[in-house]
Amino acid sequence: MGLSVNIDHVATVREARKENFPDPVYAAVEAELGGADGITVHLRADRRHINERDLTVLRQVVKTDLNLEMAATAEMAGIASDVKPDRVTLVPEAPGEVTTQGGLDLVNLKQDLKLFISDLRRSTMRVGIFIDPDMGQIKEAVRVGAQYIEINTNEYTKARNVREETIRLARVAKAARREGLGVHAGHGIDYKNIVPLLNISEITSYSIGFAIVARALFVGMRQAVSEMVGIIKGAR
Ligand code: PXP
């Protein structure tokens, strides 16, 4: 069971003042010292937080598992092939969105990702796709050659009926495992709402950003990560 810490928001603070601090690279080191199993960054087309310099230095510094979230564009494929993160998670990206809005809709996507993914995989990267918890999306993820999915937990984290949403996520996670996919989860997960998810044994990794960075403001990154690691490990 792993935790990949998304450090985009550290870069968001830096970019608010166009300064060279706080440095997401420093945040990554602190996160690893706090027990993170991986570091996630999203390189957006508008470079609103993470930029190429961050990615390049992170590649040199991160000792765990570097996950690059990116849109399925030729520009990003070129960057990924050069930098060679440990894995790439494909996400949808809309200009001006505050955060990723929903999973990549593989069922209705005009672009066939099969070739795009096989090219990325040739650069010795694992490739996954961020999808909504939907059986149709799983079938497509398998067809296009993804190795894992990250299930979008946003609706779950907003749900009134947590039990119902947890059951839905568990069903999708089990189906994905049966199809041979790795199963991760992320978006909107915090120190409380993660607890029911920890019962879904098929989910082997959590991608968490905002809640950890927000807590880090008060207790520091290392401690904020270590608290989340404690919750995740405590469930096993
Ligand atoms: N997974 C994906 C695909 C995301 O786009 C994000 C947000 O950047 C996260 C996980 C982390 O979400 P949060 O910041 O709400 O923990």
PDB file of N, CA and C and ligand atoms in Angstrom, residues 6 8-9 42 69 91 99-100 130 150 186-189 207-211, ligand 1:
ATOM      1  N   ASN A   6       1.413  14.481  -3.995  1.00  0.00           N
ATOM      2  CA  ASN A   6       1.356  15.461  -5.083  1.00  0.00           C
ATOM      3  C   ASN A   6       1.808  16.826  -4.550  1.00  0.00           C
ATOM      4  N   ASP A   8       2.268  19.657  -6.368  1.00  0.00           N
ATOM      5  CA  ASP A   8       1.932  20.799  -7.244  1.00  0.00           C
ATOM      6  C   ASP A   8       1.666  22.077  -6.456  1.00  0.00           C
ATOM      7  N   HIS A   9       0.984  21.928  -5.315  1.00  0.00           N
ATOM      8  CA  HIS A   9       0.546  23.138  -4.612  1.00  0.00           C
ATOM      9  C   HIS A   9       1.688  23.914  -3.975  1.00  0.00           C
ATOM     10  N   HIS A  42       2.033  17.350 -11.731  1.00  0.00           N
ATOM     11  CA  HIS A  42       1.250  17.514 -12.956  1.00  0.00           C
ATOM     12  C   HIS A  42       1.870  18.670 -13.743  1.00  0.00           C
ATOM     13  N   GLU A  69       1.907  13.372 -14.031  1.00  0.00           N
ATOM     14  CA  GLU A  69       0.549  13.482 -14.572  1.00  0.00           C
ATOM     15  C   GLU A  69       0.627  14.435 -15.749  1.00  0.00           C
ATOM     16  N   VAL A  91      -4.085  12.302 -17.830  1.00  0.00           N
ATOM     17  CA  VAL A  91      -5.246  12.982 -17.244  1.00  0.00           C
ATOM     18  C   VAL A  91      -5.854  13.912 -18.295  1.00  0.00           C
ATOM     19  N   THR A  99      -8.863  22.578 -10.894  1.00  0.00           N
ATOM     20  CA  THR A  99      -8.169  21.302 -10.736  1.00  0.00           C
ATOM     21  C   THR A  99      -8.751  20.337 -11.768  1.00  0.00           C
ATOM     22  N   THR A 100      -8.170  19.154 -11.878  1.00  0.00           N
ATOM     23  CA  THR A 100      -8.640  18.196 -12.883  1.00  0.00           C
ATOM     24  C   THR A 100     -10.126  17.920 -12.687  1.00  0.00           C
ATOM     25  N   PHE A 130      -6.053   8.113 -15.469  1.00  0.00           N
ATOM     26  CA  PHE A 130      -6.969   8.598 -14.434  1.00  0.00           C
ATOM     27  C   PHE A 130      -8.387   8.509 -14.993  1.00  0.00           C
ATOM     28  N   GLU A 150      -5.878   5.047 -12.203  1.00  0.00           N
ATOM     29  CA  GLU A 150      -6.076   5.777 -10.952  1.00  0.00           C
ATOM     30  C   GLU A 150      -7.553   6.144 -10.944  1.00  0.00           C
ATOM     31  N   GLY A 186      -7.234   8.544  -6.296  1.00  0.00           N
ATOM     32  CA  GLY A 186      -6.829   9.905  -5.948  1.00  0.00           C
ATOM     33  C   GLY A 186      -7.841  10.953  -6.323  1.00  0.00           C
ATOM     34  N   HIS A 187      -7.697  12.068  -5.704  1.00  0.00           N
ATOM     35  CA  HIS A 187      -8.437  13.329  -5.876  1.00  0.00           C
ATOM     36  C   HIS A 187      -9.376  13.578  -4.693  1.00  0.00           C
ATOM     37  N   GLY A 188      -9.042  14.604  -3.962  1.00  0.00           N
ATOM     38  CA  GLY A 188      -9.894  15.024  -2.839  1.00  0.00           C
ATOM     39  C   GLY A 188      -9.748  14.175  -1.587  1.00  0.00           C
ATOM     40  N   ILE A 189      -8.755  13.284  -1.578  1.00  0.00           N
ATOM     41  CA  ILE A 189      -8.594  12.412  -0.400  1.00  0.00           C
ATOM     42  C   ILE A 189      -7.934  13.212   0.729  1.00  0.00           C
ATOM     43  N   SER A 207      -2.892   8.812  -4.367  1.00  0.00           N
ATOM     44  CA  SER A 207      -2.245  10.045  -4.806  1.00  0.00           C
ATOM     45  C   SER A 207      -2.940  11.196  -4.074  1.00  0.00           C
ATOM     46  N   ILE A 208      -2.191  11.839  -3.191  1.00  0.00           N
ATOM     47  CA  ILE A 208      -2.809  12.864  -2.340  1.00  0.00           C
ATOM     48  C   ILE A 208      -1.953  14.128  -2.356  1.00  0.00           C
ATOM     49  N   GLY A 209      -2.607  15.256  -2.609  1.00  0.00           N
ATOM     50  CA  GLY A 209      -1.890  16.522  -2.662  1.00  0.00           C
ATOM     51  C   GLY A 209      -2.403  17.567  -1.704  1.00  0.00           C
ATOM     52  N   PHE A 210      -3.560  18.090  -2.012  1.00  0.00           N
ATOM     53  CA  PHE A 210      -4.042  19.292  -1.323  1.00  0.00           C
ATOM     54  C   PHE A 210      -4.097  19.140   0.194  1.00  0.00           C
ATOM     55  N   ALA A 211      -4.669  18.042   0.661  1.00  0.00           N
ATOM     56  CA  ALA A 211      -4.829  17.876   2.118  1.00  0.00           C
ATOM     57  C   ALA A 211      -3.467  17.842   2.813  1.00  0.00           C
TER      58      ALA A 211
HETATM   59  N1  PXP B   1      -4.852  12.602  -8.962  1.00  0.00           N
HETATM   60  C1  PXP B   1      -5.040  13.405 -10.032  1.00  0.00           C
HETATM   61  C2  PXP B   1      -5.169  12.775 -11.365  1.00  0.00           C
HETATM   62  C3  PXP B   1      -5.114  14.797  -9.876  1.00  0.00           C
HETATM   63  O1  PXP B   1      -5.284  15.576 -10.948  1.00  0.00           O
HETATM   64  C4  PXP B   1      -4.964  15.346  -8.591  1.00  0.00           C
HETATM   65  C5  PXP B   1      -5.021  16.822  -8.404  1.00  0.00           C
HETATM   66  O2  PXP B   1      -3.883  17.423  -8.892  1.00  0.00           O
HETATM   67  C6  PXP B   1      -4.745  14.464  -7.518  1.00  0.00           C
HETATM   68  C7  PXP B   1      -4.723  13.095  -7.727  1.00  0.00           C
HETATM   69  C8  PXP B   1      -4.550  14.960  -6.114  1.00  0.00           C
HETATM   70  O3  PXP B   1      -5.749  15.512  -5.688  1.00  0.00           O
HETATM   71  P1  PXP B   1      -5.775  16.332  -4.335  1.00  0.00           P
HETATM   72  O4  PXP B   1      -4.856  17.507  -4.525  1.00  0.00           O
HETATM   73  O5  PXP B   1      -7.214  16.732  -4.202  1.00  0.00           O
HETATM   74  O6  PXP B   1      -5.305  15.424  -3.256  1.00  0.00           O
END
